Short mmCIF file of C-alpha atoms in Angstrom, two decimals:
data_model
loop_
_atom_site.label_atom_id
_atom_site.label_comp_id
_atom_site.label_asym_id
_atom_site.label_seq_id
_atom_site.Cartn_x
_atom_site.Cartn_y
_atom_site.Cartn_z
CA UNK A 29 6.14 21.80 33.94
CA UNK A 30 9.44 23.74 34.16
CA UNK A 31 7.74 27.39 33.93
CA UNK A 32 5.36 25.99 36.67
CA UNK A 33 7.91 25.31 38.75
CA UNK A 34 9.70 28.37 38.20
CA UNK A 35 6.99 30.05 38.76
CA UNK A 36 6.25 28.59 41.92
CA UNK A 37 9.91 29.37 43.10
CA UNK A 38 9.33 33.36 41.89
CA UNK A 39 5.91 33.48 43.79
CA UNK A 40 7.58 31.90 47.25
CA UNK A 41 10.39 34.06 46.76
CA UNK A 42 8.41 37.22 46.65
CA UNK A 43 6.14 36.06 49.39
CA UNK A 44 8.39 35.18 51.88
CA UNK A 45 10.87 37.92 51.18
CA UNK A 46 9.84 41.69 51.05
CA UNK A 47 12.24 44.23 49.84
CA UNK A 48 13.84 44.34 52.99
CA UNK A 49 14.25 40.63 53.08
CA UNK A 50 11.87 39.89 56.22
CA UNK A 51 9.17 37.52 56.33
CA UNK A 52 5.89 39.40 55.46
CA UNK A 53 3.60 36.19 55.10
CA UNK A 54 1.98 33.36 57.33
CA UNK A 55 2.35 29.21 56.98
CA UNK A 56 -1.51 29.30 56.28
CA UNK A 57 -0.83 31.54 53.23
CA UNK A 58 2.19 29.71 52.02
CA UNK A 59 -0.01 26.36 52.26
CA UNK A 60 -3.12 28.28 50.18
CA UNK A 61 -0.74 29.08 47.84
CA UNK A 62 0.85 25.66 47.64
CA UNK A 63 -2.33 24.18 47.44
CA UNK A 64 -3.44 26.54 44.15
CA UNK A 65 -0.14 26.07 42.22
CA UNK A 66 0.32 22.21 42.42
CA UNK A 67 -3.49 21.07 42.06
CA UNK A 68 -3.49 22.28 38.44
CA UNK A 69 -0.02 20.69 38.15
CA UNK A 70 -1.68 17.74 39.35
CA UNK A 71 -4.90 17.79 37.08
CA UNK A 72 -2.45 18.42 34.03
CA UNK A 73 -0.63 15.11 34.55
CA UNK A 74 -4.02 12.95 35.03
CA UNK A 75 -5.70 14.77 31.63
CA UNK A 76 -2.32 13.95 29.66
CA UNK A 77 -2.82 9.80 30.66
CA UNK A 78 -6.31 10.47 29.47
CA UNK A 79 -6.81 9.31 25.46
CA UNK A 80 -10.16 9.47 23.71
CA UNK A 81 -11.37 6.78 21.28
CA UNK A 82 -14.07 8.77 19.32
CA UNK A 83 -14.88 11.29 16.93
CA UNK A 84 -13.71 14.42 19.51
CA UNK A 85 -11.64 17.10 18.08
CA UNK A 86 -8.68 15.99 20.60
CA UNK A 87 -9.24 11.87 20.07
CA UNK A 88 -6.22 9.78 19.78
CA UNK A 89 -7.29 7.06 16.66
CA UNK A 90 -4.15 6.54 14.55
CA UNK A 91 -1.64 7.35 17.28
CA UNK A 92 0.43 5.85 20.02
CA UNK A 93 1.86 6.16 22.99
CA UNK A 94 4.96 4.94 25.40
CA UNK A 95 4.22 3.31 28.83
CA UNK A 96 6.45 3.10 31.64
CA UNK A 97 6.35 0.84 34.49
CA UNK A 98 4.06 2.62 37.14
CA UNK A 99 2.53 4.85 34.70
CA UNK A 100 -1.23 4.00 33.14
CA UNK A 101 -3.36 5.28 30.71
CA UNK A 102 -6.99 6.21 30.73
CA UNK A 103 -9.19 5.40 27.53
CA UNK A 104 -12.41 6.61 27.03
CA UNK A 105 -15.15 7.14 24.05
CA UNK A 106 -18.20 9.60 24.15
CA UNK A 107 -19.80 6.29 21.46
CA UNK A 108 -18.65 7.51 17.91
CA UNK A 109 -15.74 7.24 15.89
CA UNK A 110 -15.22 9.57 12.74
CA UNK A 111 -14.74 6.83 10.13
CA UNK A 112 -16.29 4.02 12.08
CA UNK A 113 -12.52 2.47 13.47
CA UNK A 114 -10.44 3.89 16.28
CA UNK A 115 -7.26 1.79 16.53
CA UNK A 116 -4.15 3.06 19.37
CA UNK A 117 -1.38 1.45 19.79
CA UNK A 118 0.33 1.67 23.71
CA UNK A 119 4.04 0.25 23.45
CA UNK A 120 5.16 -0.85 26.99
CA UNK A 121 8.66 0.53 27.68
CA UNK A 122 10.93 -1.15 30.56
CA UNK A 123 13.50 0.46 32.65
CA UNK A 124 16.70 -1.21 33.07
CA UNK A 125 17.21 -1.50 36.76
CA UNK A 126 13.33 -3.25 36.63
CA UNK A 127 13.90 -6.77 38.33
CA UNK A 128 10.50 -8.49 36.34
CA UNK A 129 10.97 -11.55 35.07
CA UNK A 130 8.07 -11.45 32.85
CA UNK A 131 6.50 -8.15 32.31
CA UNK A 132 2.96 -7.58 30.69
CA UNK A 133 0.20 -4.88 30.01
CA UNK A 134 -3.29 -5.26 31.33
CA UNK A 135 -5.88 -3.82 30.53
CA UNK A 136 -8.80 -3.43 33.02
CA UNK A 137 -12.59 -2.17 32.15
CA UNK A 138 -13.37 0.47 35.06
CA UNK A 139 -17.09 0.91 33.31
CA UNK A 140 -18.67 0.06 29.93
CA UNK A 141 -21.77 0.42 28.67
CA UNK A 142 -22.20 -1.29 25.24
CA UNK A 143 -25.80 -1.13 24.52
CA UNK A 144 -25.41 -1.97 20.64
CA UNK A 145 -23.86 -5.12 19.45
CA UNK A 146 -22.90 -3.47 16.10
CA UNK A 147 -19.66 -2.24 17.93
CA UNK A 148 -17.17 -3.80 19.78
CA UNK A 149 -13.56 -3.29 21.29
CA UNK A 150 -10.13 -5.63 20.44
CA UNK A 151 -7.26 -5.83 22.77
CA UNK A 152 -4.73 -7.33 20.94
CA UNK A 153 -1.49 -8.06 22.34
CA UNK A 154 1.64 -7.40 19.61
CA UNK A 155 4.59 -9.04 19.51
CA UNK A 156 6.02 -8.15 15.70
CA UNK A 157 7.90 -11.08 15.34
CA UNK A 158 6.94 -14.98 14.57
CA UNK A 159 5.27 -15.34 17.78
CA UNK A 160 1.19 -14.90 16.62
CA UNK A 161 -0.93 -12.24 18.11
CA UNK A 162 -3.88 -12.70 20.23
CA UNK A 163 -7.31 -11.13 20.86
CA UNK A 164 -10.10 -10.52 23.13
CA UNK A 165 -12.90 -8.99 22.38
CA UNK A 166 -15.64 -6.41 24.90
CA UNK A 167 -19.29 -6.27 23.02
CA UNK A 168 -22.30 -6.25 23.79
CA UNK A 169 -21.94 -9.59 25.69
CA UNK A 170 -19.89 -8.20 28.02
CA UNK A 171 -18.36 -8.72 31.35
CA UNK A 172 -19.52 -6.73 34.26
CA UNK A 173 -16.57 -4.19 35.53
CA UNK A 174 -13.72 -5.62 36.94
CA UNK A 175 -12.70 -7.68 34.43
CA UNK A 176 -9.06 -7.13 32.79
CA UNK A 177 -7.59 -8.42 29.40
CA UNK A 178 -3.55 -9.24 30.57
CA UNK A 179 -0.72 -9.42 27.61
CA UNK A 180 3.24 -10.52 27.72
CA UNK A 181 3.73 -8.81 24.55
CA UNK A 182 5.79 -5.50 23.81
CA UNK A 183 2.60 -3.29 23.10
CA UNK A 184 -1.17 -3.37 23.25
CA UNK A 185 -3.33 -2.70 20.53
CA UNK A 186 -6.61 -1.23 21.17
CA UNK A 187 -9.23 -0.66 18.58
CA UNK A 188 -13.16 0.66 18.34
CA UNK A 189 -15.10 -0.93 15.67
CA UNK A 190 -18.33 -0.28 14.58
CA UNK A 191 -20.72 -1.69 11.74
CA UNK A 192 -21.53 0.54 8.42
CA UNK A 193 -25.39 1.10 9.60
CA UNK A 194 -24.03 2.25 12.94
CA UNK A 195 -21.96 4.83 11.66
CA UNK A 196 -24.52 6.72 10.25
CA UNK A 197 -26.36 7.23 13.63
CA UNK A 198 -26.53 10.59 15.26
CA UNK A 199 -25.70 9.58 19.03
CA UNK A 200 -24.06 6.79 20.75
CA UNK A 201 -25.02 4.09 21.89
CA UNK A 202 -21.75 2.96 23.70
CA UNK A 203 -19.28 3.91 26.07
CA UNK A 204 -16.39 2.32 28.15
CA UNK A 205 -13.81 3.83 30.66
CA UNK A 206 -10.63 1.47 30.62
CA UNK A 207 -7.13 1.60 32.21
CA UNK A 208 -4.21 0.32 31.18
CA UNK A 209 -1.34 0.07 33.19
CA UNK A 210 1.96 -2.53 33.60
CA UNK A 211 1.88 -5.73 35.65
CA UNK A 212 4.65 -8.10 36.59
CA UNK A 213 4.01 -11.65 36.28
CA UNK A 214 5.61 -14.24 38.01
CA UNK A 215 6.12 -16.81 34.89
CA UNK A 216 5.43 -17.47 31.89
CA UNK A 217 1.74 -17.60 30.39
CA UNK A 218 0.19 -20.44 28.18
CA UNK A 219 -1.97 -18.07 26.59
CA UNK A 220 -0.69 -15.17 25.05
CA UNK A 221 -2.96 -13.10 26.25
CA UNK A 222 -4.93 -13.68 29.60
CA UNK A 223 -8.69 -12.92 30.54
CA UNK A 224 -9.13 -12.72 34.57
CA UNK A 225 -12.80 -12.83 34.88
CA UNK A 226 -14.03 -10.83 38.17
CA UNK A 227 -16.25 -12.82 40.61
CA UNK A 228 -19.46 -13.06 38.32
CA UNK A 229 -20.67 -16.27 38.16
CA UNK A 230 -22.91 -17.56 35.35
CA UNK A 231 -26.51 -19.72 35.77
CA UNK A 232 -26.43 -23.14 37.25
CA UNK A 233 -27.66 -25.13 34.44
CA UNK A 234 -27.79 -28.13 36.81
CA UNK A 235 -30.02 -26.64 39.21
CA UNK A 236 -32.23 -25.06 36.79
CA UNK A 237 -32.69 -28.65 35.21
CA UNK A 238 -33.45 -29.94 38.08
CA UNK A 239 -35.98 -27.58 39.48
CA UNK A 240 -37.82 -28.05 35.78
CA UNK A 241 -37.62 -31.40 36.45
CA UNK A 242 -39.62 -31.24 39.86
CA UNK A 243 -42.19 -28.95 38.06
CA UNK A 244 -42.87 -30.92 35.62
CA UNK A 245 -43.94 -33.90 37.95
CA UNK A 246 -45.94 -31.99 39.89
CA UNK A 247 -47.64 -30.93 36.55
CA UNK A 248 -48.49 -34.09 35.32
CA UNK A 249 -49.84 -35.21 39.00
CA UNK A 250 -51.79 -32.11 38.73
CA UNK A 251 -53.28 -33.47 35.04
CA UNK A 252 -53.90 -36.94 36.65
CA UNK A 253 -55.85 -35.73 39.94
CA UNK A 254 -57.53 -33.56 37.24
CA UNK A 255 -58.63 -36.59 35.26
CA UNK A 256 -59.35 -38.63 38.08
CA UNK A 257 -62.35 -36.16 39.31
CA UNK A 258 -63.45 -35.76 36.17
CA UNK A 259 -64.09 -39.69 35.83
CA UNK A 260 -65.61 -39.84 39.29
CA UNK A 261 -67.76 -37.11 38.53
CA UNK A 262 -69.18 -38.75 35.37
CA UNK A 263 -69.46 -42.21 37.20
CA UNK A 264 -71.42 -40.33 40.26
CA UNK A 265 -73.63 -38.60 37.70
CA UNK A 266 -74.67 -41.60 35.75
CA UNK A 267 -74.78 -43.96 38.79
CA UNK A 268 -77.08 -41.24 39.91
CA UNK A 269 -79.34 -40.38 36.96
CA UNK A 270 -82.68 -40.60 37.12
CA UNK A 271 -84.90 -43.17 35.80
CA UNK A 272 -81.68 -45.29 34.72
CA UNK A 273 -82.77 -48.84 33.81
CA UNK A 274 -85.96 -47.62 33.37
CA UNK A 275 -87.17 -48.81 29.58
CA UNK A 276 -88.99 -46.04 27.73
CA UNK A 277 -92.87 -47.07 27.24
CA UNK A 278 -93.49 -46.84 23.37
#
């Protein structure tokens, strides 16, 4: 970051300033310049929050990392780990001058697809100390995105597990996109660790019983019209039948 500034200072220096110290450029140029030096600046900073839970030669599994207030981090997974477990471990760090009363991590699933349920991913909030750690859990019954998984503990503990017959598999059949970042929270949670569900909203099993309730009525009075015809029908026919009454001459 220092040699691109430096750089940057060099390049406006030389720009602006010819050998005879006059200004031999225009604002556009100075601003097509800015432009090119600080957008790769930028897209540095953004790939360095970026960590990779998989089996890619620059993945994270084993490691850790340090997370300010502000800051967030960016996991992701192209669907296969190397030995079938991915664990990192994000550590939230507080500044002094930060007026939270109770700060936490959350962490909030952008996009997942987890089309096998022989892997799944385990927040776990860490407090390494008496108080007992706690853990939720995205599979293959998962929540649509939206949904976060909020901790009060020190550090977060994020891990990819997948089942011995899955390992062996050639491609993957998962994926997720997940940011974590800091939240202040205005008191003190129950739960150790906190699921906000997003605005999905699951069947009404009360209406659905209901409206099988309704069919099946009309079902049976569909059965007993049925029956009714078919006993008119046979009382027409032998009301109805010829020579009825009639002995047969022998």
């Amino acid at each position: 970051m220092t040699a691109v500034i430096y750089s940057l200072r060099v390049s406006l220096s030389s720009l602006y300033y010819g050998k005879a110290g006059v200004s031999t450029v225009t604002a556009m140029e100075v601003k097509s310049l800015l432009i090119a030096l600080i957008f790769p600046v930028i897209a540095a900073s953004q790939a360095l929050n970026a960590v990779s839970l998989d089996d890619s030669p620059s993945n994270e599994c084993g490691k850790s990392a340090k997370l300010g207030s502000g800051s967030q981090i960016i996991l992701t997974t192209n669907g296969k780990t190397e030995t079938g477990i991915c664990g990192f471990l994000i550590n939230r760090i507080e500044k002094t001058d930060t007026k939270c009363p109770y700060p936490g991590i959350c962490a909030r699933i952008d996009g997942s697809r987890m089309g096998s349920c022989k892997s799944k991913v385990a927040f776990t909030g860490k407090y390494f100390d008496k108080t007992p750690d706690s853990t939720q859990e995205l599979s293959c019954y998962m929540k649509p995105a939206g949904a976060k998984f909020c901790t009060q503990a020190p550090a977060l503990r994020v891990e990819v597990t997948e089942s011995a017959d899955y390992i062996v598999k050639q491609e993957g059949e998962y994926a997720f996109n997940i940011t974590v970042y800091t939240q202040c929270f205005d008191n003190k949670e129950k739960l150790i660790v906190e699921y906000v569900e997003d605005d999905f909203q699951g069947p009404d099993l009360e209406s659905a019983w209901r409206t099988n309730y309704i069919l099946g009525i009309i079902v049976a009075a569909c059965f007993c019209c049925v029956f009714l015809i078919l006993l008119i029908v046979l009382k027409c026919y032998y009301r109805n039948k010829p020579y009825a009454g009639i002995k047969e001459d022998r």
